[in-house]
mmCIF file of C-alpha atoms and ligand atoms in Angstrom:
data_model
loop_
_atom_site.group_PDB
_atom_site.id
_atom_site.type_symbol
_atom_site.label_atom_id
_atom_site.label_comp_id
_atom_site.label_asym_id
_atom_site.label_seq_id
_atom_site.Cartn_x
_atom_site.Cartn_y
_atom_site.Cartn_z
ATOM 1 C CA MET A 1123 134.780 88.044 95.839
ATOM 2 C CA ILE A 1124 131.865 89.837 97.458
ATOM 3 C CA PHE A 1125 128.581 88.349 96.271
ATOM 4 C CA LEU A 1126 125.655 90.770 96.299
ATOM 5 C CA ASP A 1127 123.432 89.108 93.703
ATOM 6 C CA ASN A 1128 121.597 86.801 96.082
ATOM 7 C CA ALA A 1129 118.190 87.369 94.467
ATOM 8 C CA SER A 1130 119.544 85.469 91.446
ATOM 9 C CA THR A 1131 120.756 82.584 93.592
ATOM 10 C CA THR A 1132 122.416 81.898 96.934
ATOM 11 C CA GLN A 1133 125.385 79.870 98.056
ATOM 12 C CA ILE A 1134 124.310 76.481 99.367
ATOM 13 C CA TYR A 1135 124.627 75.828 103.124
ATOM 14 C CA ASP A 1136 127.679 73.680 103.727
ATOM 15 C CA SER A 1137 125.720 71.183 105.855
ATOM 16 C CA VAL A 1138 123.081 70.851 103.102
ATOM 17 C CA ASN A 1139 125.731 70.307 100.449
ATOM 18 C CA LYS A 1140 127.359 67.581 102.566
ATOM 19 C CA LYS A 1141 124.009 65.874 103.154
ATOM 20 C CA ILE A 1142 123.218 65.873 99.421
ATOM 21 C CA PHE A 1143 126.628 64.418 98.625
ATOM 22 C CA GLU A 1144 126.187 61.729 101.284
ATOM 23 C CA LEU A 1145 122.703 60.768 100.072
ATOM 24 C CA ASN A 1146 123.825 60.577 96.450
ATOM 25 C CA ALA A 1147 126.661 58.286 97.434
ATOM 26 C CA GLN A 1148 124.818 56.047 99.878
ATOM 27 C CA ASN A 1149 121.065 56.342 99.407
ATOM 28 C CA PHE A 1150 120.790 56.544 95.655
ATOM 29 C CA TYR A 1151 117.952 54.028 95.353
ATOM 30 C CA ASN A 1152 114.812 54.819 93.378
ATOM 31 C CA PRO A 1153 112.106 55.632 95.921
ATOM 32 C CA SER A 1154 109.519 53.779 93.799
ATOM 33 C CA ALA A 1155 111.424 50.453 93.887
ATOM 34 C CA LEU A 1156 110.102 47.673 96.074
ATOM 35 C CA TYR A 1157 113.085 46.522 98.191
ATOM 36 C CA GLY A 1158 113.928 47.709 101.689
ATOM 37 C CA LYS A 1159 116.661 50.196 100.720
ATOM 38 C CA ALA A 1160 114.263 51.932 98.335
ATOM 39 C CA ILE A 1161 111.497 51.989 100.911
ATOM 40 C CA GLU A 1162 113.918 53.704 103.292
ATOM 41 C CA VAL A 1163 114.581 56.348 100.614
ATOM 42 C CA SER A 1164 110.876 56.807 100.019
ATOM 43 C CA LYS A 1165 110.434 57.391 103.755
ATOM 44 C CA MET A 1166 113.170 60.055 103.625
ATOM 45 C CA LEU A 1167 111.303 61.730 100.799
ATOM 46 C CA GLN A 1168 108.072 61.750 102.797
ATOM 47 C CA GLU A 1169 109.887 63.108 105.832
ATOM 48 C CA ALA A 1170 111.366 65.892 103.676
ATOM 49 C CA LYS A 1171 107.857 66.742 102.451
ATOM 50 C CA ASP A 1172 106.481 66.817 105.999
ATOM 51 C CA ASN A 1173 109.347 68.968 107.302
ATOM 52 C CA LEU A 1174 109.176 71.448 104.443
ATOM 53 C CA ALA A 1175 105.381 71.613 104.831
ATOM 54 C CA LYS A 1176 105.727 72.433 108.524
ATOM 55 C CA ASN A 1177 107.888 75.441 107.692
ATOM 56 C CA LEU A 1178 105.186 76.644 105.282
ATOM 57 C CA GLY A 1179 102.446 76.193 107.888
ATOM 58 C CA THR A 1180 100.859 73.121 106.297
ATOM 59 C CA THR A 1181 101.184 69.335 106.068
ATOM 60 C CA GLY A 1182 102.961 67.030 103.613
ATOM 61 C CA GLU A 1183 99.916 65.986 101.585
ATOM 62 C CA HIS A 1184 99.630 69.567 100.307
ATOM 63 C CA ILE A 1185 103.160 69.659 98.858
ATOM 64 C CA ILE A 1186 104.373 68.735 95.377
ATOM 65 C CA PHE A 1187 108.108 68.616 94.772
ATOM 66 C CA THR A 1188 109.205 70.203 91.488
ATOM 67 C CA SER A 1189 112.325 71.293 89.606
ATOM 68 C CA GLY A 1190 112.094 74.860 90.929
ATOM 69 C CA ALA A 1191 109.908 77.929 90.924
ATOM 70 C CA THR A 1192 109.534 78.042 87.145
ATOM 71 C CA GLU A 1193 107.957 74.589 87.138
ATOM 72 C CA SER A 1194 105.896 75.307 90.273
ATOM 73 C CA ASN A 1195 104.467 78.459 88.677
ATOM 74 C CA ASN A 1196 103.696 76.623 85.415
ATOM 75 C CA LEU A 1197 102.148 73.704 87.291
ATOM 76 C CA ALA A 1198 99.993 75.957 89.461
ATOM 77 C CA ILE A 1199 98.599 78.028 86.600
ATOM 78 C CA PHE A 1200 98.284 75.420 83.843
ATOM 79 C CA GLY A 1201 97.341 72.716 86.354
ATOM 80 C CA LEU A 1202 94.502 74.770 87.810
ATOM 81 C CA SER A 1203 93.281 76.263 84.547
ATOM 82 C CA THR A 1204 89.811 75.395 83.276
ATOM 83 C CA ASN A 1205 88.162 74.783 79.928
ATOM 84 C CA LYS A 1206 85.232 77.048 80.798
ATOM 85 C CA LYS A 1207 84.956 79.549 77.943
ATOM 86 C CA ASP A 1208 84.171 82.599 80.078
ATOM 87 C CA ALA A 1209 86.833 81.936 82.760
ATOM 88 C CA GLU A 1210 89.130 84.912 83.400
ATOM 89 C CA TYR A 1211 92.734 84.909 84.647
ATOM 90 C CA VAL A 1212 94.275 87.854 86.470
ATOM 91 C CA PHE A 1213 98.012 88.591 86.746
ATOM 92 C CA SER A 1214 99.953 91.552 88.015
ATOM 93 C CA VAL A 1215 102.412 93.227 85.657
ATOM 94 C CA GLY A 1216 104.986 92.851 88.433
ATOM 95 C CA GLU A 1217 105.256 89.084 88.008
ATOM 96 C CA HIS A 1218 108.417 87.139 87.289
ATOM 97 C CA PRO A 1219 108.667 85.896 83.648
ATOM 98 C CA SER A 1220 107.820 82.358 84.830
ATOM 99 C CA VAL A 1221 104.324 83.669 85.637
ATOM 100 C CA PHE A 1222 104.045 86.545 83.166
ATOM 101 C CA ASP A 1223 104.945 84.386 80.180
ATOM 102 C CA VAL A 1224 102.522 81.670 81.321
ATOM 103 C CA ALA A 1225 99.867 84.391 81.218
ATOM 104 C CA ASN A 1226 100.904 85.187 77.648
ATOM 105 C CA ALA A 1227 100.828 81.496 76.753
ATOM 106 C CA LEU A 1228 97.256 81.249 78.102
ATOM 107 C CA LYS A 1229 96.372 84.324 76.076
ATOM 108 C CA SER A 1230 97.613 82.663 72.911
ATOM 109 C CA GLN A 1231 95.278 79.747 73.755
ATOM 110 C CA ASN A 1232 92.436 82.287 73.615
ATOM 111 C CA LYS A 1233 91.868 82.417 77.375
ATOM 112 C CA ILE A 1234 90.712 85.718 78.845
ATOM 113 C CA ILE A 1235 93.672 87.387 80.563
ATOM 114 C CA LYS A 1236 93.651 90.600 82.584
ATOM 115 C CA PHE A 1237 96.752 92.407 83.773
ATOM 116 C CA VAL A 1238 96.711 94.416 86.988
ATOM 117 C CA ASP A 1239 98.847 97.554 87.420
ATOM 118 C CA ILE A 1240 101.512 98.038 90.040
ATOM 119 C CA THR A 1241 102.023 101.323 91.870
ATOM 120 C CA LYS A 1242 105.101 103.523 91.619
ATOM 121 C CA ASN A 1243 106.318 101.640 94.698
ATOM 122 C CA GLY A 1244 106.094 98.294 92.928
ATOM 123 C CA ILE A 1245 103.188 96.747 94.820
ATOM 124 C CA VAL A 1246 99.912 95.581 93.293
ATOM 125 C CA ASP A 1247 97.506 98.476 92.754
ATOM 126 C CA GLU A 1248 94.444 97.505 94.801
ATOM 127 C CA ASN A 1249 91.973 99.483 92.709
ATOM 128 C CA SER A 1250 93.266 97.972 89.516
ATOM 129 C CA LEU A 1251 93.092 94.512 91.117
ATOM 130 C CA LEU A 1252 89.545 94.957 92.358
ATOM 131 C CA ASN A 1253 88.413 96.363 89.010
ATOM 132 C CA SER A 1254 89.627 93.203 87.343
ATOM 133 C CA ILE A 1255 87.869 90.694 89.634
ATOM 134 C CA ASN A 1256 84.318 89.565 88.866
ATOM 135 C CA GLN A 1257 82.167 86.439 89.024
ATOM 136 C CA ASN A 1258 84.042 84.935 86.039
ATOM 137 C CA THR A 1259 87.469 85.292 87.612
ATOM 138 C CA HIS A 1260 88.934 81.807 87.822
ATOM 139 C CA LEU A 1261 92.521 82.356 88.971
ATOM 140 C CA VAL A 1262 94.654 85.241 90.240
ATOM 141 C CA SER A 1263 98.442 85.078 90.457
ATOM 142 C CA ILE A 1264 100.389 87.602 92.515
ATOM 143 C CA ILE A 1265 104.056 87.726 93.440
ATOM 144 C CA HIS A 1266 104.739 87.869 97.195
ATOM 145 C CA VAL A 1267 108.093 89.712 97.115
ATOM 146 C CA SER A 1268 109.199 91.349 93.873
ATOM 147 C CA ASN A 1269 112.400 89.833 92.503
ATOM 148 C CA GLU A 1270 113.203 93.218 90.960
ATOM 149 C CA THR A 1271 112.664 95.577 93.892
ATOM 150 C CA GLY A 1272 111.845 93.527 96.996
ATOM 151 C CA ALA A 1273 108.429 95.226 97.299
ATOM 152 C CA ILE A 1274 106.234 93.075 99.537
ATOM 153 C CA ASN A 1275 102.608 92.549 98.552
ATOM 154 C CA ASP A 1276 100.263 92.227 101.527
ATOM 155 C CA ILE A 1277 98.986 88.844 100.400
ATOM 156 C CA LYS A 1278 96.662 88.285 103.348
ATOM 157 C CA ARG A 1279 94.904 91.581 102.712
ATOM 158 C CA LEU A 1280 94.740 91.069 98.937
ATOM 159 C CA CYS A 1281 93.262 87.572 99.413
ATOM 160 C CA LYS A 1282 90.556 89.029 101.659
ATOM 161 C CA LEU A 1283 89.729 91.740 99.112
ATOM 162 C CA ILE A 1284 89.583 89.257 96.235
ATOM 163 C CA ARG A 1285 87.462 86.733 98.167
ATOM 164 C CA LYS A 1286 85.013 89.443 99.186
ATOM 165 C CA VAL A 1287 84.179 89.961 95.503
ATOM 166 C CA ASN A 1288 84.369 86.300 94.498
ATOM 167 C CA PRO A 1289 85.017 83.612 97.132
ATOM 168 C CA LYS A 1290 85.613 80.960 94.454
ATOM 169 C CA VAL A 1291 88.733 82.549 92.934
ATOM 170 C CA ILE A 1292 91.872 80.367 93.023
ATOM 171 C CA ILE A 1293 94.768 82.465 94.348
ATOM 172 C CA HIS A 1294 98.321 81.496 93.444
ATOM 173 C CA VAL A 1295 101.290 83.292 94.975
ATOM 174 C CA ASP A 1296 104.878 83.160 93.750
ATOM 175 C CA GLY A 1297 106.770 83.198 97.035
ATOM 176 C CA THR A 1298 110.221 82.542 95.581
ATOM 177 C CA GLN A 1299 111.801 85.695 97.050
ATOM 178 C CA ALA A 1300 109.770 85.512 100.270
ATOM 179 C CA PHE A 1301 110.062 82.052 101.799
ATOM 180 C CA GLY A 1302 112.888 81.770 104.327
ATOM 181 C CA LYS A 1303 113.247 85.562 104.402
ATOM 182 C CA ILE A 1304 109.943 86.878 105.709
ATOM 183 C CA PRO A 1305 107.272 84.951 107.654
ATOM 184 C CA VAL A 1306 105.223 82.674 105.394
ATOM 185 C CA ASN A 1307 102.271 80.639 106.615
ATOM 186 C CA VAL A 1308 100.114 79.533 103.706
ATOM 187 C CA GLN A 1309 97.050 78.927 105.869
ATOM 188 C CA ASP A 1310 97.288 82.303 107.540
ATOM 189 C CA LEU A 1311 97.813 84.017 104.171
ATOM 190 C CA ASP A 1312 94.745 82.086 102.908
ATOM 191 C CA VAL A 1313 96.246 81.266 99.499
ATOM 192 C CA ASP A 1314 95.307 78.271 97.334
ATOM 193 C CA CYS A 1315 98.790 77.584 96.066
ATOM 194 C CA TYR A 1316 102.256 78.904 96.826
ATOM 195 C CA THR A 1317 105.543 78.529 94.934
ATOM 196 C CA ILE A 1318 109.018 78.208 96.461
ATOM 197 C CA SER A 1319 112.511 77.487 95.132
ATOM 198 C CA ALA A 1320 115.373 75.978 97.162
ATOM 199 C CA HIS A 1321 118.287 77.855 95.602
ATOM 200 C CA LYS A 1322 116.933 81.168 96.865
ATOM 201 C CA PHE A 1323 117.324 80.065 100.499
ATOM 202 C CA HIS A 1324 120.724 78.348 100.346
ATOM 203 C CA GLY A 1325 119.402 75.038 99.052
ATOM 204 C CA PRO A 1326 120.286 73.293 95.787
ATOM 205 C CA LYS A 1327 119.390 74.564 92.301
ATOM 206 C CA GLY A 1328 116.750 72.844 90.187
ATOM 207 C CA VAL A 1329 114.681 71.984 93.252
ATOM 208 C CA GLY A 1330 111.415 73.573 94.350
ATOM 209 C CA ALA A 1331 107.931 72.936 95.637
ATOM 210 C CA LEU A 1332 104.333 73.939 95.187
ATOM 211 C CA TYR A 1333 101.847 74.118 98.048
ATOM 212 C CA VAL A 1334 98.353 73.195 96.869
ATOM 213 C CA LYS A 1335 95.399 73.559 99.226
ATOM 214 C CA ASN A 1336 93.039 71.392 97.219
ATOM 215 C CA MET A 1337 95.015 68.687 95.387
ATOM 216 C CA GLU A 1338 91.836 67.263 93.837
ATOM 217 C CA LYS A 1339 91.590 70.311 91.583
ATOM 218 C CA LEU A 1340 95.167 70.111 90.241
ATOM 219 C CA LYS A 1341 95.695 68.520 86.815
ATOM 220 C CA PRO A 1342 99.208 67.216 86.163
ATOM 221 C CA ILE A 1343 101.360 68.818 83.476
ATOM 222 C CA PHE A 1344 103.907 65.936 83.468
ATOM 223 C CA PHE A 1345 102.685 62.436 82.657
ATOM 224 C CA GLY A 1346 104.552 59.180 83.176
ATOM 225 C CA GLY A 1347 105.312 56.903 86.103
ATOM 226 C CA GLY A 1348 102.657 58.404 88.361
ATOM 227 C CA GLN A 1349 104.981 59.557 91.123
ATOM 228 C CA GLN A 1350 103.731 62.008 93.772
ATOM 229 C CA ASN A 1351 100.187 60.614 93.628
ATOM 230 C CA ASN A 1352 100.051 61.043 89.857
ATOM 231 C CA ARG A 1353 100.404 64.813 90.161
ATOM 232 C CA ARG A 1354 104.036 65.097 89.038
ATOM 233 C CA SER A 1355 105.513 62.111 87.270
ATOM 234 C CA GLY A 1356 109.270 61.615 87.175
ATOM 235 C CA THR A 1357 111.760 59.981 89.544
ATOM 236 C CA GLU A 1358 112.151 62.285 92.507
ATOM 237 C CA ASN A 1359 115.411 64.184 93.097
ATOM 238 C CA VAL A 1360 115.601 62.684 96.583
ATOM 239 C CA SER A 1361 118.847 64.276 97.751
ATOM 240 C CA GLY A 1362 117.748 67.645 96.379
ATOM 241 C CA TYR A 1363 114.394 67.498 98.180
ATOM 242 C CA VAL A 1364 115.960 66.380 101.451
ATOM 243 C CA GLY A 1365 118.461 69.219 100.980
ATOM 244 C CA MET A 1366 115.654 71.720 100.350
ATOM 245 C CA ALA A 1367 113.806 70.641 103.514
ATOM 246 C CA MET A 1368 117.030 70.952 105.493
ATOM 247 C CA ALA A 1369 117.775 74.418 104.057
ATOM 248 C CA SER A 1370 114.210 75.535 104.839
ATOM 249 C CA GLU A 1371 114.684 74.455 108.441
ATOM 250 C CA ILE A 1372 117.878 76.500 108.837
ATOM 251 C CA ALA A 1373 116.536 79.547 106.978
ATOM 252 C CA CYS A 1374 113.215 79.625 108.838
ATOM 253 C CA LYS A 1375 114.805 79.071 112.242
ATOM 254 C CA ASN A 1376 117.152 82.032 111.689
ATOM 255 C CA GLN A 1377 114.701 84.148 109.729
ATOM 256 C CA LEU A 1378 114.100 86.863 112.319
ATOM 257 C CA ALA A 1379 117.737 87.338 113.303
ATOM 258 C CA ASN A 1380 118.825 87.333 109.635
ATOM 259 C CA TYR A 1381 116.124 89.877 108.779
ATOM 260 C CA GLU A 1382 117.429 92.414 111.286
ATOM 261 C CA GLN A 1383 121.064 91.928 110.262
ATOM 262 C CA ILE A 1384 120.300 92.264 106.578
ATOM 263 C CA LYS A 1385 118.072 95.267 107.122
ATOM 264 C CA ALA A 1386 121.003 97.035 108.814
ATOM 265 C CA MET A 1387 123.241 96.271 105.807
ATOM 266 C CA ARG A 1388 120.624 97.507 103.327
ATOM 267 C CA ASP A 1389 120.066 100.689 105.369
ATOM 268 C CA TYR A 1390 123.823 101.300 105.361
ATOM 269 C CA VAL A 1391 124.100 100.979 101.562
ATOM 270 C CA LYS A 1392 121.091 103.279 101.098
ATOM 271 C CA GLN A 1393 122.571 105.880 103.394
ATOM 272 C CA GLU A 1394 125.949 105.811 101.642
ATOM 273 C CA ILE A 1395 124.359 106.118 98.195
ATOM 274 C CA SER A 1396 122.223 109.015 99.435
ATOM 275 C CA ASN A 1397 125.293 110.770 100.883
ATOM 276 C CA ASN A 1398 127.556 110.274 97.871
ATOM 277 C CA CYS A 1399 125.541 110.014 94.673
ATOM 278 C CA LYS A 1400 123.095 112.288 92.912
ATOM 279 C CA ASP A 1401 120.265 111.917 90.421
ATOM 280 C CA PHE A 1402 119.050 108.497 91.512
ATOM 281 C CA VAL A 1403 115.877 106.850 92.796
ATOM 282 C CA PHE A 1404 115.427 103.904 95.117
ATOM 283 C CA ASN A 1405 112.775 101.628 93.644
ATOM 284 C CA GLU A 1406 111.083 100.427 96.782
ATOM 285 C CA ALA A 1407 107.867 100.110 98.749
ATOM 286 C CA GLU A 1408 107.065 101.226 102.266
ATOM 287 C CA ASN A 1409 107.070 97.559 103.194
ATOM 288 C CA ASN A 1410 110.118 96.242 101.366
ATOM 289 C CA SER A 1411 112.200 93.115 101.773
ATOM 290 C CA PRO A 1412 115.597 94.018 103.242
ATOM 291 C CA TYR A 1413 117.126 91.386 100.954
ATOM 292 C CA ILE A 1414 116.805 93.516 97.802
ATOM 293 C CA LEU A 1415 117.836 97.081 97.022
ATOM 294 C CA SER A 1416 116.994 98.432 93.574
ATOM 295 C CA VAL A 1417 118.496 101.770 92.527
ATOM 296 C CA SER A 1418 118.206 103.635 89.238
ATOM 297 C CA PHE A 1419 120.918 106.183 88.464
ATOM 298 C CA LYS A 1420 120.336 108.847 85.851
ATOM 299 C CA GLY A 1421 122.692 109.020 82.886
ATOM 300 C CA ILE A 1422 124.751 105.853 83.393
ATOM 301 C CA ARG A 1423 124.402 102.229 82.231
ATOM 302 C CA GLY A 1424 123.728 99.734 85.025
ATOM 303 C CA GLU A 1425 125.306 97.019 82.963
ATOM 304 C CA VAL A 1426 128.570 98.984 82.645
ATOM 305 C CA LEU A 1427 128.629 99.644 86.388
ATOM 306 C CA LEU A 1428 128.045 95.921 86.996
ATOM 307 C CA HIS A 1429 131.125 95.016 84.943
ATOM 308 C CA MET A 1430 133.256 97.756 86.533
ATOM 309 C CA LEU A 1431 132.336 96.304 89.940
ATOM 310 C CA GLU A 1432 133.069 92.796 88.699
ATOM 311 C CA GLU A 1433 136.605 94.015 87.971
ATOM 312 C CA GLN A 1434 136.739 95.045 91.621
ATOM 313 C CA ASP A 1435 135.568 91.581 92.788
ATOM 314 C CA VAL A 1436 132.051 92.721 93.651
ATOM 315 C CA LEU A 1437 129.107 90.954 92.005
ATOM 316 C CA ILE A 1438 125.740 92.706 91.736
ATOM 317 C CA GLY A 1439 122.773 92.367 89.374
ATOM 318 C CA ILE A 1440 120.827 94.643 87.080
ATOM 319 C CA GLY A 1441 117.518 92.878 87.584
ATOM 320 C CA SER A 1442 116.033 89.448 87.216
ATOM 321 C CA ALA A 1443 118.794 87.147 85.950
ATOM 322 C CA CYS A 1444 116.164 85.395 83.852
ATOM 323 C CA SER A 1445 115.418 88.585 81.956
ATOM 324 C CA SER A 1446 118.664 90.539 82.297
ATOM 325 C CA LYS A 1447 119.578 89.732 78.706
ATOM 326 C CA LYS A 1448 116.440 91.509 77.579
ATOM 327 C CA GLN A 1449 116.830 95.207 76.910
ATOM 328 C CA SER A 1450 113.994 96.587 79.003
ATOM 329 C CA ASN A 1451 112.833 96.054 82.542
ATOM 330 C CA ARG A 1452 109.077 95.487 82.516
ATOM 331 C CA VAL A 1453 108.630 95.835 86.260
ATOM 332 C CA LEU A 1454 110.545 99.102 86.670
ATOM 333 C CA GLU A 1455 108.891 100.485 83.529
ATOM 334 C CA ASN A 1456 105.465 99.695 84.965
ATOM 335 C CA MET A 1457 106.445 101.462 88.182
ATOM 336 C CA GLY A 1458 106.966 104.549 86.057
ATOM 337 C CA VAL A 1459 110.769 104.754 86.351
ATOM 338 C CA GLN A 1460 111.746 107.341 83.756
ATOM 339 C CA LYS A 1461 113.644 106.362 80.597
ATOM 340 C CA ASP A 1462 116.842 108.253 81.498
ATOM 341 C CA TYR A 1463 116.958 106.359 84.810
ATOM 342 C CA LEU A 1464 115.832 102.955 83.564
ATOM 343 C CA LEU A 1465 119.089 101.923 81.904
ATOM 344 C CA GLY A 1466 120.998 102.985 85.010
ATOM 345 C CA SER A 1467 119.258 100.438 87.231
ATOM 346 C CA ILE A 1468 121.139 98.041 89.449
ATOM 347 C CA ARG A 1469 119.950 95.429 91.935
ATOM 348 C CA ILE A 1470 121.954 94.739 95.075
ATOM 349 C CA SER A 1471 120.710 91.681 96.917
ATOM 350 C CA PHE A 1472 121.865 90.298 100.224
ATOM 351 C CA SER A 1473 121.944 87.013 102.090
ATOM 352 C CA SER A 1474 122.836 85.857 105.573
ATOM 353 C CA PHE A 1475 126.252 84.904 104.161
ATOM 354 C CA ASN A 1476 127.139 88.605 103.732
ATOM 355 C CA THR A 1477 129.001 90.387 106.509
ATOM 356 C CA PRO A 1478 128.688 94.086 107.417
ATOM 357 C CA ASN A 1479 132.392 94.522 106.669
ATOM 358 C CA GLU A 1480 132.215 93.155 103.114
ATOM 359 C CA VAL A 1481 129.085 95.215 102.475
ATOM 360 C CA LYS A 1482 131.023 98.279 103.612
ATOM 361 C CA ILE A 1483 133.882 97.481 101.216
ATOM 362 C CA ALA A 1484 131.470 96.769 98.350
ATOM 363 C CA THR A 1485 129.627 100.038 98.974
ATOM 364 C CA GLN A 1486 132.851 102.036 98.878
ATOM 365 C CA LYS A 1487 133.718 100.392 95.561
ATOM 366 C CA LEU A 1488 130.235 100.986 94.215
ATOM 367 C CA ILE A 1489 130.459 104.702 94.980
ATOM 368 C CA GLU A 1490 133.999 104.954 93.575
ATOM 369 C CA GLN A 1491 133.066 103.234 90.323
ATOM 370 C CA TYR A 1492 129.813 105.179 90.062
ATOM 371 C CA LYS A 1493 131.760 108.446 90.290
ATOM 372 C CA ILE A 1494 134.271 107.321 87.644
ATOM 373 C CA LEU A 1495 131.457 106.288 85.309
ATOM 374 C CA LYS A 1496 129.429 109.422 85.937
ATOM 375 C CA ALA A 1497 132.496 111.615 85.201
ATOM 376 C CA LYS A 1498 133.112 109.708 81.942
ATOM 377 C CA MET A 1499 129.494 110.044 80.892
ATOM 378 C CA SER A 1500 129.382 113.794 81.469
ATOM 379 C CA LYS A 1501 132.468 114.476 79.275
HETATM 380 N N1 PMP B 1301 109.881 83.575 90.617
HETATM 381 C C1 PMP B 1301 110.663 84.506 91.180
HETATM 382 C C2 PMP B 1301 110.028 85.613 91.945
HETATM 383 C C3 PMP B 1301 112.059 84.423 91.047
HETATM 384 O O1 PMP B 1301 112.825 85.354 91.618
HETATM 385 C C4 PMP B 1301 112.621 83.356 90.315
HETATM 386 C C5 PMP B 1301 114.122 83.241 90.138
HETATM 387 N N2 PMP B 1301 114.709 84.368 89.519
HETATM 388 C C6 PMP B 1301 111.765 82.410 89.750
HETATM 389 C C7 PMP B 1301 110.400 82.548 89.926
HETATM 390 C C8 PMP B 1301 112.297 81.230 88.978
HETATM 391 O O2 PMP B 1301 112.929 80.359 89.877
HETATM 392 P P1 PMP B 1301 113.713 79.055 89.466
HETATM 393 O O3 PMP B 1301 115.095 79.508 89.150
HETATM 394 O O4 PMP B 1301 113.689 78.186 90.677
HETATM 395 O O5 PMP B 1301 113.012 78.434 88.312
#
């Protein structure tokens, strides 16, 4: 099986998996309990927080462990919302559903929501962003790397532009497809909160974190035992968090080397598609993550191509796994991808587990199956 749907999830590092197994077997104690074994576990948890924080360019007291990016995004936006009547919230239309649908939930609570356009390349439209910021803007949420196309938003620049208009704006960034793949330093980016998810960088599923610059401002959305300084109640998934910190260490250490290798694989697939297919568009930005390649073919169904490739032992995606059961693709539509191309969209996404040879085989199969499908469709 050749797995090229790594934007949906990644295979866990073997060493991380072993560590999680070992901790669950031997160090299963509740970190809030009072005896020595539990205190040891609570120290492990703190160490995991400190190590993960280091890889994000911050320190442990700014990290909250969560159940993944969906929770981190919900916590950031709901937890930093305000009751002020005139407060405005700004979101790009390129956000993942775990941000976009929070925006809609706020809207149904009668909050003032503004949506910012994305360009035909899938990045935030700066003019649209700046037009939406004013002295009432309370929070802005922008995706770092698009889960649909891999388009990279220049977060540092956007933060500067936003703060020039209103220095008090809280800026949240969903970095789920960025962390471990491109350089991320939350202090350098100058964000107020930043979301990550372990299963996107070869860590376990159901495990994530939120960086928060100013913890004092964050209201909890889970109430209970008061864990994590009252900001996120619930017994901590200790082995998962230790596993996430470990995965972050491996991913960040190898980030540069992986980037180059994966870029070469993506370039190869692009070249082969360009040489062998017709009537298609690459949905990408000038500055695009090499981990994601989005292509829209005219006159075929991406979903059909996906299943034809599955028959050939190649797994790809057709867009965000969380929304792939929905008929449309909001992000591609907002980029202006035309209707007769939209349904023919596929997403190929790489990881450091892929080899150039398997990518070559998968590409051959993709082109073969594309040609079969195209011939069928034109009959
Ligand atoms: N944000 C982005 C950009 C994502 O790609 C995903 C995963 N598809 C999520 C949020 C949700 O992540 P999780 O599965 O950890 O809840």
